[in-house]
Short mmCIF file of N, CA, C and O in Angstrom, two decimals:
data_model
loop_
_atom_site.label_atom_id
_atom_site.label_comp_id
_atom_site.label_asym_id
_atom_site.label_seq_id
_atom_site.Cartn_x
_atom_site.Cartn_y
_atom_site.Cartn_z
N UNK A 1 0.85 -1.18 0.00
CA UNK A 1 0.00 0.00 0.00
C UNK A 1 0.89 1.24 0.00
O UNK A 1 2.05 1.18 0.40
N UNK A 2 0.25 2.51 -0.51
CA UNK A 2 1.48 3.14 -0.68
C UNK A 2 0.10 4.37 -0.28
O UNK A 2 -1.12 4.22 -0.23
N UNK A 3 0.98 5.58 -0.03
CA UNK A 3 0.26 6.59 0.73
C UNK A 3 0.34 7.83 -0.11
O UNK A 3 1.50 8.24 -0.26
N UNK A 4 -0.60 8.55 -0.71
CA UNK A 4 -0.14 9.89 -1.14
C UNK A 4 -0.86 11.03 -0.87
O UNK A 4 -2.06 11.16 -1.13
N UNK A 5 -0.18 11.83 -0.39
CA UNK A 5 -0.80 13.32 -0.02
C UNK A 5 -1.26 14.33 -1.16
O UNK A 5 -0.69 14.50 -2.24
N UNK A 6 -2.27 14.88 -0.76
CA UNK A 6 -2.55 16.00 -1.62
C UNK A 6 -2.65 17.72 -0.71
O UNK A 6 -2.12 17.92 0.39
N UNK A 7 -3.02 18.21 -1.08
CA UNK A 7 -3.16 19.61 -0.59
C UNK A 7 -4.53 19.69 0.14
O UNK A 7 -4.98 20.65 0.75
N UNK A 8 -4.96 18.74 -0.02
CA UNK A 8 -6.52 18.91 0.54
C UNK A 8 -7.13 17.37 0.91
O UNK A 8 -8.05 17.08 1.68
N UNK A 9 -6.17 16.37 -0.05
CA UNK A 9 -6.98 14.89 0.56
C UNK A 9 -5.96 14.07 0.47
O UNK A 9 -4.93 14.64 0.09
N UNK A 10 -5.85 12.87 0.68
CA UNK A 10 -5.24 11.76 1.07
C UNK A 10 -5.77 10.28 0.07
O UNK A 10 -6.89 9.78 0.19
N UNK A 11 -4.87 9.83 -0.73
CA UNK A 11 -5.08 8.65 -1.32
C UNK A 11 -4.05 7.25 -0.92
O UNK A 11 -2.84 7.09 -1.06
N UNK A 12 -4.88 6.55 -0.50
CA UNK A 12 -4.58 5.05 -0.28
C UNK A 12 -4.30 4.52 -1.58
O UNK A 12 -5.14 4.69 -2.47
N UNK A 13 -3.18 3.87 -1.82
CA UNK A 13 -3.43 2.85 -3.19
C UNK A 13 -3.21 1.55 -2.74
O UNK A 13 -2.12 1.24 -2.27
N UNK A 14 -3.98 0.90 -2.81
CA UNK A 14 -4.10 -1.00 -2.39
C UNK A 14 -3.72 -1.73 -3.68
O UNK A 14 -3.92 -1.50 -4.87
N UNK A 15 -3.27 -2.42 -3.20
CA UNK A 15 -2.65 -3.39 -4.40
C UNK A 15 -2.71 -4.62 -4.19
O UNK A 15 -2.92 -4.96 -3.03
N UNK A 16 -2.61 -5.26 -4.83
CA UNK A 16 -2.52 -7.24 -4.41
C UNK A 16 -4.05 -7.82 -3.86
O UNK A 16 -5.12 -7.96 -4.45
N UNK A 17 -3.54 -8.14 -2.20
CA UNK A 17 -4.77 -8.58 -1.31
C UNK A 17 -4.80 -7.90 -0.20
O UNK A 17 -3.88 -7.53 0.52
N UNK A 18 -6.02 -7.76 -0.10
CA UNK A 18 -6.29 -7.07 1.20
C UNK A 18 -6.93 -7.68 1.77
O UNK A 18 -8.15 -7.56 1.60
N UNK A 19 -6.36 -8.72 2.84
CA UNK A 19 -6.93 -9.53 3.41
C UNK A 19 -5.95 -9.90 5.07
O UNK A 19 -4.94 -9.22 5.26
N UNK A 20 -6.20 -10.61 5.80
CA UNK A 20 -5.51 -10.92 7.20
C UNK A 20 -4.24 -10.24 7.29
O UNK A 20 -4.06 -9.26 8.02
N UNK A 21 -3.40 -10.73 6.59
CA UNK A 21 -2.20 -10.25 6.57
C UNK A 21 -1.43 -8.80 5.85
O UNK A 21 -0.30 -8.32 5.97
N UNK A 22 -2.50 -8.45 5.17
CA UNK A 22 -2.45 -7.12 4.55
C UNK A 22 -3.02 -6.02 5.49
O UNK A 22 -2.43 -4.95 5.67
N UNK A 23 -4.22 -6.34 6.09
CA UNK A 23 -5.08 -5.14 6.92
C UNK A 23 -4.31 -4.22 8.01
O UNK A 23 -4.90 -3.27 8.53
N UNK A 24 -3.07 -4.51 8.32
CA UNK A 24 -2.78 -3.86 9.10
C UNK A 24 -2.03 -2.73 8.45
O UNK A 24 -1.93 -1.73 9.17
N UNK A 25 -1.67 -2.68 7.64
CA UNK A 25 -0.92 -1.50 6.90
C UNK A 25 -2.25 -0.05 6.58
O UNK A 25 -2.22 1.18 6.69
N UNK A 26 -3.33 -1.14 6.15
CA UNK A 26 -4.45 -0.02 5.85
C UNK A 26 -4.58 0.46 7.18
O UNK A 26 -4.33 1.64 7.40
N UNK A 27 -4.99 -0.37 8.18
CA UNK A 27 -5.23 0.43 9.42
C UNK A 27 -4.29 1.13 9.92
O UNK A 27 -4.51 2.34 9.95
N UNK A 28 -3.08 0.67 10.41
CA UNK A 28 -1.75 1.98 10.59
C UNK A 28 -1.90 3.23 9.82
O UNK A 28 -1.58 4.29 10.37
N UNK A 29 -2.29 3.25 8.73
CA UNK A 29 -2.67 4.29 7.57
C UNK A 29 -3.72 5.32 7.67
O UNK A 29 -3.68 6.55 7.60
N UNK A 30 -4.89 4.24 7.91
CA UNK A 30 -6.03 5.18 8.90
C UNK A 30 -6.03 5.19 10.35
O UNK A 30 -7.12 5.44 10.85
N UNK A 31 -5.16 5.01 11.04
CA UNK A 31 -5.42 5.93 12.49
C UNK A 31 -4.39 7.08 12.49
O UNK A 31 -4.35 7.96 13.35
N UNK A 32 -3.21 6.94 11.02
CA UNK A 32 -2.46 7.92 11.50
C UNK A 32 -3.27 8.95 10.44
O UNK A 32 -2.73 10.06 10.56
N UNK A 33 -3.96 8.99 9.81
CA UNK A 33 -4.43 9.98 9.34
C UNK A 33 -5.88 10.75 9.77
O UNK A 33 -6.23 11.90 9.50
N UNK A 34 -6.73 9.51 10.67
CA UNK A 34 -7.97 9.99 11.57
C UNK A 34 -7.03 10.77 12.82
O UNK A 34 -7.71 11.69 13.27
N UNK A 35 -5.98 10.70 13.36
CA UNK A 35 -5.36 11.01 14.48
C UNK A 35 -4.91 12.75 13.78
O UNK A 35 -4.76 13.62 14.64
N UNK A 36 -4.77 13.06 12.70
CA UNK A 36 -4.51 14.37 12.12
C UNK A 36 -5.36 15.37 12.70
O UNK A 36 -5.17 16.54 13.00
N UNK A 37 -6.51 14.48 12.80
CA UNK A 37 -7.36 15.57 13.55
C UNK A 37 -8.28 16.93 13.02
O UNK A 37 -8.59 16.98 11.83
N UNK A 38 -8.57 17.69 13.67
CA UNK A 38 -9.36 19.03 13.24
C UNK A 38 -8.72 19.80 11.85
O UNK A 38 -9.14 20.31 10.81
N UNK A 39 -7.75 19.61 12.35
CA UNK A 39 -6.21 20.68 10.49
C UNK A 39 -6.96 19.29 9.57
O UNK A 39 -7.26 19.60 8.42
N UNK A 40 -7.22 18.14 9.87
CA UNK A 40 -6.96 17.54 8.12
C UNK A 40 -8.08 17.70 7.53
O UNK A 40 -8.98 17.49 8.35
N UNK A 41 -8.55 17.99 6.38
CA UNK A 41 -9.69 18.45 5.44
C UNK A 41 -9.58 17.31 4.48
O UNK A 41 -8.74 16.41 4.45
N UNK A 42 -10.56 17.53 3.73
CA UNK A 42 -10.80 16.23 2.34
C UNK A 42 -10.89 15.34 2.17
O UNK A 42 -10.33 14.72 3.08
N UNK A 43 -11.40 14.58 1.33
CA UNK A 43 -11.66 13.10 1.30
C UNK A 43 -10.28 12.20 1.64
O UNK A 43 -9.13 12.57 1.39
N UNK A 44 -10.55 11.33 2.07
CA UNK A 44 -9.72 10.04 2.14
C UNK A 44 -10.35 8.96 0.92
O UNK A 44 -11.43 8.36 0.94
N UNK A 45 -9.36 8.95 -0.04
CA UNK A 45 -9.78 7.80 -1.06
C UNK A 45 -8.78 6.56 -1.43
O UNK A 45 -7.67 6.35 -1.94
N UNK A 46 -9.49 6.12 -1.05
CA UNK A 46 -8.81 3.90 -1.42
C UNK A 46 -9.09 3.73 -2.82
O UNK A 46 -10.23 3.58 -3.25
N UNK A 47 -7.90 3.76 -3.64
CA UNK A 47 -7.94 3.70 -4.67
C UNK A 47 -7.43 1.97 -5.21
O UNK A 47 -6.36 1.38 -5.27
N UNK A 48 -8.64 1.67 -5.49
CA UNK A 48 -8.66 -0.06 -5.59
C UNK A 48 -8.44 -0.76 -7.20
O UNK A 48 -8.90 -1.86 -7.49
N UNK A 49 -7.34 0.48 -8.57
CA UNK A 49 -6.83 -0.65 -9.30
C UNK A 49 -6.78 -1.56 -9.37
O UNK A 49 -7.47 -2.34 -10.02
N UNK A 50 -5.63 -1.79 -8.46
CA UNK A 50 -4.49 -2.80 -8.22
C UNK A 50 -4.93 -3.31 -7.14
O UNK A 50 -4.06 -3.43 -6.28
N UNK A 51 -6.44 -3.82 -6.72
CA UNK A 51 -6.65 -4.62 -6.04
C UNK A 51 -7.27 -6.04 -6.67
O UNK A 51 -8.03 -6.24 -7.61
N UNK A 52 -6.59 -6.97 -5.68
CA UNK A 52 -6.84 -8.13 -7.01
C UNK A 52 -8.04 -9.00 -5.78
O UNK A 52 -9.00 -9.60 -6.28
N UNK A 53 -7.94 -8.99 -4.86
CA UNK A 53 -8.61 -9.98 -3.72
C UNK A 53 -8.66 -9.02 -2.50
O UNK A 53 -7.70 -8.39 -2.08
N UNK A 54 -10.12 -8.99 -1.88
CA UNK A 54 -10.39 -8.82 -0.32
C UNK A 54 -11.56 -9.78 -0.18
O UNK A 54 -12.55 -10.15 -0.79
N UNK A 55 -10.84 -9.98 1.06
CA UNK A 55 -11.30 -11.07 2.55
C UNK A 55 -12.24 -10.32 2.97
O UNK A 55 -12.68 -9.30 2.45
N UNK A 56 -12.60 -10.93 4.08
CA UNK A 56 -13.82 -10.57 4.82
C UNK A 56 -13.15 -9.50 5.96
O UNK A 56 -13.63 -8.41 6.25
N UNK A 57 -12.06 -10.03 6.47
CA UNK A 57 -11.12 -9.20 6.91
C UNK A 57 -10.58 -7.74 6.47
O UNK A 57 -10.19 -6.90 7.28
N UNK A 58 -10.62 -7.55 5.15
CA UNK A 58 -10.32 -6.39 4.04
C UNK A 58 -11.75 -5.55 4.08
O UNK A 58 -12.11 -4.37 4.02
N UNK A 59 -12.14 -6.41 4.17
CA UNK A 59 -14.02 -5.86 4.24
C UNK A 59 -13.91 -4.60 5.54
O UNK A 59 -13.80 -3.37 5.51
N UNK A 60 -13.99 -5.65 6.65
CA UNK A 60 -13.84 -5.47 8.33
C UNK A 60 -12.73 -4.30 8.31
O UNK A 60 -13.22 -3.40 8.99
N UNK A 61 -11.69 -3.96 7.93
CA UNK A 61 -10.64 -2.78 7.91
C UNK A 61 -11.29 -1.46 7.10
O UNK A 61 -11.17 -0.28 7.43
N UNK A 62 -11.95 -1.95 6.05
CA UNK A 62 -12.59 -0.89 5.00
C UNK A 62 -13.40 -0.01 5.77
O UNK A 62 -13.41 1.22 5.82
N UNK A 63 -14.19 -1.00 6.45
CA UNK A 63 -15.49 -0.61 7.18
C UNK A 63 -14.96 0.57 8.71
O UNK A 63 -15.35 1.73 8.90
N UNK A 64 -14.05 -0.20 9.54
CA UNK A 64 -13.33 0.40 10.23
C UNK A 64 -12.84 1.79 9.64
O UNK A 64 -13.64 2.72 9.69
N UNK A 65 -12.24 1.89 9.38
CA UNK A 65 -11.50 3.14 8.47
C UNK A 65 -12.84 4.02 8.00
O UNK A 65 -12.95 5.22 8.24
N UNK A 66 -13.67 3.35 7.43
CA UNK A 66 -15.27 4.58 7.21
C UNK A 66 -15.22 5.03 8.65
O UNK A 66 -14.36 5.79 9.08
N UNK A 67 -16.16 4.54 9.34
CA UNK A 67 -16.59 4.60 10.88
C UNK A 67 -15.61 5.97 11.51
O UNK A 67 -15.87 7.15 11.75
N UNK A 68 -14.45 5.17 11.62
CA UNK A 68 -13.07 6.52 12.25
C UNK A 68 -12.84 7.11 11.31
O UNK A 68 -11.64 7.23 11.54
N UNK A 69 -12.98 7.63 10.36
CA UNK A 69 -13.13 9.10 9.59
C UNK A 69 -14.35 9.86 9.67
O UNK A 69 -14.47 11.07 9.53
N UNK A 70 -15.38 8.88 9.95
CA UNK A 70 -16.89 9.65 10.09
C UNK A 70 -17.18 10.34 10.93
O UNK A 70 -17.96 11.29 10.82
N UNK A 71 -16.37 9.87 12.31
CA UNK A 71 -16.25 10.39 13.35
C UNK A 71 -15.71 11.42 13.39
O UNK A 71 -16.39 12.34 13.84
N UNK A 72 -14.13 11.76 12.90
CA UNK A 72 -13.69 12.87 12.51
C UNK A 72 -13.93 13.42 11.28
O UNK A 72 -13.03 13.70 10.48
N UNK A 73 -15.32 13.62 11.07
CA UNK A 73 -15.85 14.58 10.53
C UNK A 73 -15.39 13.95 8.63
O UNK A 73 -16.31 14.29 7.88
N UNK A 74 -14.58 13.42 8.08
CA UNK A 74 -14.53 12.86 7.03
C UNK A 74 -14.87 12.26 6.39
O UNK A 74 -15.75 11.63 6.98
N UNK A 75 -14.76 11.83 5.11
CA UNK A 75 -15.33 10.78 4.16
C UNK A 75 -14.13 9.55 3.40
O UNK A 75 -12.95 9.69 3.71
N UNK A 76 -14.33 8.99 2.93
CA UNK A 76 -13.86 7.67 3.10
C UNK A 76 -14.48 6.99 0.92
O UNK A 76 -15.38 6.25 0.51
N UNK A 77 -13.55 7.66 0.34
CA UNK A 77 -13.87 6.93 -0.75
C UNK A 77 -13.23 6.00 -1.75
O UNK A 77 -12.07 6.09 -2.15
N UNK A 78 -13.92 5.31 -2.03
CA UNK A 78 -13.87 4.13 -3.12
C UNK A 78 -13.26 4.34 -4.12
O UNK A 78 -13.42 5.56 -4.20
N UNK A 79 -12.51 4.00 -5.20
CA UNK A 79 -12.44 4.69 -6.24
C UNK A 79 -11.63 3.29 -7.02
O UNK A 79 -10.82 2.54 -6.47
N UNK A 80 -12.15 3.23 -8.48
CA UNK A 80 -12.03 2.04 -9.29
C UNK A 80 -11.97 0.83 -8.80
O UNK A 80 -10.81 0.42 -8.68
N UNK A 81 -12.82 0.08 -8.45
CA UNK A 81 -12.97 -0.76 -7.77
C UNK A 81 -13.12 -2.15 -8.63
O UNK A 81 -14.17 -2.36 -9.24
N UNK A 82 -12.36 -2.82 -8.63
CA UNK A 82 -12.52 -4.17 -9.20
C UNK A 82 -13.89 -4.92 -9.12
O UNK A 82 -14.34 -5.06 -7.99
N UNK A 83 -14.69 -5.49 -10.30
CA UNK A 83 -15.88 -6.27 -10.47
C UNK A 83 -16.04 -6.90 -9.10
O UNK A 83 -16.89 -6.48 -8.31
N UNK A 84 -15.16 -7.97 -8.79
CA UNK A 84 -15.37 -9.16 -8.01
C UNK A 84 -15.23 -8.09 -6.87
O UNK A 84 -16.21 -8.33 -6.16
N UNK A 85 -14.63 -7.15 -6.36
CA UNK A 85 -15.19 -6.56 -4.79
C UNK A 85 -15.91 -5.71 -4.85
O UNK A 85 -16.31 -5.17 -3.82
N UNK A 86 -16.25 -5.37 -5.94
CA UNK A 86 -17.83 -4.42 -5.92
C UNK A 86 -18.79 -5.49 -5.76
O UNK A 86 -19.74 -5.31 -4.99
N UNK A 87 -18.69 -6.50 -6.35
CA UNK A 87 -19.68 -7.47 -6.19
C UNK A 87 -19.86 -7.90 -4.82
O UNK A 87 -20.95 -8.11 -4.29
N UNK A 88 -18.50 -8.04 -4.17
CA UNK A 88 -18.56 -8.58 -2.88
C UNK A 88 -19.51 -7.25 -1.99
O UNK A 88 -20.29 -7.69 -1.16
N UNK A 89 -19.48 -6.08 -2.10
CA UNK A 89 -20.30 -4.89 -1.66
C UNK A 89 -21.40 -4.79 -2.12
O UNK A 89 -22.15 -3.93 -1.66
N UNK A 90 -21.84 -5.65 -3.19
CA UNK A 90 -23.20 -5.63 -3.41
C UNK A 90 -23.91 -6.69 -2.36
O UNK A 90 -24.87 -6.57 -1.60
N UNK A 91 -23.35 -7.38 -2.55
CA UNK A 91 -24.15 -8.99 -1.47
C UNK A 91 -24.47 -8.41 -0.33
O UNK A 91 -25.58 -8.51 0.19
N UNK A 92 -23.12 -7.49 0.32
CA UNK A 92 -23.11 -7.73 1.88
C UNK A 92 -23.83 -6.09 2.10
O UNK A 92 -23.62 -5.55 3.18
N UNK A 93 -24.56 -5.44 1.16
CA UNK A 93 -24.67 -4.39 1.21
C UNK A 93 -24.03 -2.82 1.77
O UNK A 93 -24.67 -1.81 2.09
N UNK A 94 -22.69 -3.03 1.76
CA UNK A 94 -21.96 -2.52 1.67
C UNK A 94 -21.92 -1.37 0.49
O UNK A 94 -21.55 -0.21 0.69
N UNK A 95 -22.26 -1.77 -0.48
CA UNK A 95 -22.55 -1.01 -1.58
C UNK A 95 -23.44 0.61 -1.10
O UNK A 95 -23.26 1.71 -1.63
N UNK A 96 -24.33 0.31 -0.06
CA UNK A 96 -24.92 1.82 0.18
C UNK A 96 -24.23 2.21 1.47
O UNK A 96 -24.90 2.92 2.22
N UNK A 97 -23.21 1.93 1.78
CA UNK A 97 -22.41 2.15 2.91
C UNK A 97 -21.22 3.41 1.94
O UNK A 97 -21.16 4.63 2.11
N UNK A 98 -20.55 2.67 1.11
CA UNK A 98 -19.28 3.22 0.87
C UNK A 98 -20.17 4.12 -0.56
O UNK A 98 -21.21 4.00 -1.21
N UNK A 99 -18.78 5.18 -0.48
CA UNK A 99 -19.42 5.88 -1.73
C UNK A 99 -17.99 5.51 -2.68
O UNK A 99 -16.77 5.61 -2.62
N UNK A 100 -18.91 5.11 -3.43
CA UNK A 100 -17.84 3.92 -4.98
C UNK A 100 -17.62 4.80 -6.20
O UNK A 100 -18.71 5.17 -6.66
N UNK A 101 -16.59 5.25 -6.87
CA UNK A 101 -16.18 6.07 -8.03
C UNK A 101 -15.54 5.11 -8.93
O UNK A 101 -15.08 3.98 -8.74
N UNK A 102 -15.63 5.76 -9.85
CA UNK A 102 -15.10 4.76 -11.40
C UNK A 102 -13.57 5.33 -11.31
O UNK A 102 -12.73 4.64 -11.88
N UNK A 103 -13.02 6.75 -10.52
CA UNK A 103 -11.70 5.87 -10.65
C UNK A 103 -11.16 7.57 -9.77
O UNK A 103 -12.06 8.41 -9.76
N UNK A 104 -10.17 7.88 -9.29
CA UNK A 104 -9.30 8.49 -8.17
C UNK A 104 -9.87 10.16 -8.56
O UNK A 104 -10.25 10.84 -7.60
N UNK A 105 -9.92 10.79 -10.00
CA UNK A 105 -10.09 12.05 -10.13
C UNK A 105 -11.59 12.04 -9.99
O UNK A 105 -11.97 13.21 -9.88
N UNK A 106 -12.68 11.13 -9.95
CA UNK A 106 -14.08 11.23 -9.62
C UNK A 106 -14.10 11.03 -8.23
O UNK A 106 -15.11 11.44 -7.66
N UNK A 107 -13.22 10.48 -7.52
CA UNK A 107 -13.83 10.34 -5.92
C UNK A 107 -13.03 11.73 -5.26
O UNK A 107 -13.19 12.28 -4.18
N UNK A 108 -12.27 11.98 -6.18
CA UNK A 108 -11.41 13.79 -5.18
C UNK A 108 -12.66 14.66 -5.82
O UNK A 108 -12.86 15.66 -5.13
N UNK A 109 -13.38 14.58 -6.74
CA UNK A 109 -13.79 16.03 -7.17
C UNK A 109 -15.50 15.51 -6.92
O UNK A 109 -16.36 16.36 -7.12
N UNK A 110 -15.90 14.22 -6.53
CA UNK A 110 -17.29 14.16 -6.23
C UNK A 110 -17.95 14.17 -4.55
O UNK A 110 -17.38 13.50 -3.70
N UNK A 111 -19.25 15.03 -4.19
CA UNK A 111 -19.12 15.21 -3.25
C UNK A 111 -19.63 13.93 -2.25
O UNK A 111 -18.75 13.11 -2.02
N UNK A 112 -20.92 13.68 -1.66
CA UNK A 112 -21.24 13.24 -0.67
C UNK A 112 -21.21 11.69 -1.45
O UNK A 112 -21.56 10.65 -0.91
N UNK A 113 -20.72 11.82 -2.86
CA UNK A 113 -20.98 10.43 -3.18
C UNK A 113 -22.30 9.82 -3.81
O UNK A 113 -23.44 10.08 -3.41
N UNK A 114 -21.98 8.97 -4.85
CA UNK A 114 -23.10 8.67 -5.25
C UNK A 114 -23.72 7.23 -4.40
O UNK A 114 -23.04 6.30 -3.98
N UNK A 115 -24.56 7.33 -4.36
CA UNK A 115 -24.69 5.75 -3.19
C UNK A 115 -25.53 4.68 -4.43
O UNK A 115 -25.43 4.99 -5.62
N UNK A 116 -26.23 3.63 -4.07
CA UNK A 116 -27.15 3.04 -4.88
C UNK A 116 -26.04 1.65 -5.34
O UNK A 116 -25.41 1.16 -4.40
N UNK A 117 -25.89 1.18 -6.43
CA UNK A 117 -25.68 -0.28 -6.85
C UNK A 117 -23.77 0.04 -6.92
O UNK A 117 -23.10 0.97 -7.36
N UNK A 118 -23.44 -1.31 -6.25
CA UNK A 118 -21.62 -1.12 -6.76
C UNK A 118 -21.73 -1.09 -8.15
O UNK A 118 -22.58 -1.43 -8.97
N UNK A 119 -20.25 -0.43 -8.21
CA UNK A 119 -20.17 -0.47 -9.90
C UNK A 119 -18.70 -1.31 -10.05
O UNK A 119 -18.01 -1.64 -9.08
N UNK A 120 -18.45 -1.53 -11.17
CA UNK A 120 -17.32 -2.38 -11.28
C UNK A 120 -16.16 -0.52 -11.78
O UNK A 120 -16.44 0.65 -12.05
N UNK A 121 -15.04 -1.26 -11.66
CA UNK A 121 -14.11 -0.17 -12.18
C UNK A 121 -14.38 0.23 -13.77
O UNK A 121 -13.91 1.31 -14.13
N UNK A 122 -15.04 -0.51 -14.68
CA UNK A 122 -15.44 -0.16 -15.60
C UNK A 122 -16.96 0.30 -15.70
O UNK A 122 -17.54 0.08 -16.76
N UNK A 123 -17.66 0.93 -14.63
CA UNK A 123 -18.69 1.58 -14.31
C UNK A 123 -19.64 0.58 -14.82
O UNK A 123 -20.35 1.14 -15.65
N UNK A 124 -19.88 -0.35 -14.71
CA UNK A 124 -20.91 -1.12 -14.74
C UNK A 124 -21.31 -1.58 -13.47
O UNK A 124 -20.52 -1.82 -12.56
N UNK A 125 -22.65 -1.71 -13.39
CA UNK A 125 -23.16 -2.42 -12.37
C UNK A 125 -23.38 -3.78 -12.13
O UNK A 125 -24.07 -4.47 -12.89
N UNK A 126 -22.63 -4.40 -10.71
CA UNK A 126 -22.31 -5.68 -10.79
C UNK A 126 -23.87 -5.86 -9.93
O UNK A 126 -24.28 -6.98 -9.62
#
């Protein structure tokens, strides 16, 4: 996972699996950036290319990481999301939880999010 700053928001890039043995990097990631506090402004977006597999566990960290940004006042977005884990957010309804973008410059410049059916990274609905 690799971390990049902006002037106003924060992008996660996940890669591989995000699953048992991966989740802790995302979470180290989000408490040091929910811990920023009142100064940090803008979306937080998980930019899910280069995600090839999440666990239920990957799920459980995703979800975490919403929750403690919500709290501090932030948002928490999705952005190109692979078929098979949009799909997995459709089942578990997750899908009207997270707000899902077709890809990193739609989840920085869109606001509260579009909610309704996952979409795959090629904006289809799984």
């Amino acid at each position: 996972m690799d971390v990049r700053h902006g002037a106003r928001h924060v992008v996660f890039v996940l890669r591989g699996k995000l699953d048992f043995d991966s989740t802790v990097q995302l979470r180290e990631a989000g408490e040091r950036e929910s811990a920023r506090g009142a100064g940090a402004v803008g979306p937080v977006v998980a930019d899910c290319a280069a995600l090839e597999f999440c666990d239920s566990s990957g799920i459980s960290a995703l979800v975490r990481l919403h929750q403690r940004l919500a709290e501090a006042g932030r948002a928490l977005r999705l952005a190109s999301v692979p078929g098979s884990v949009a799909r997995l957010f459709s089942l578990t309804g997750l899908d009207q939880v997270f707000s899902v973008y077709a890809d990193v410059p739609a989840a920085l410049a869109g606001g509260a999010g579009p909610r309704g059916p996952a979409r795959s990274s090629e904006g289809q609905p799984v």
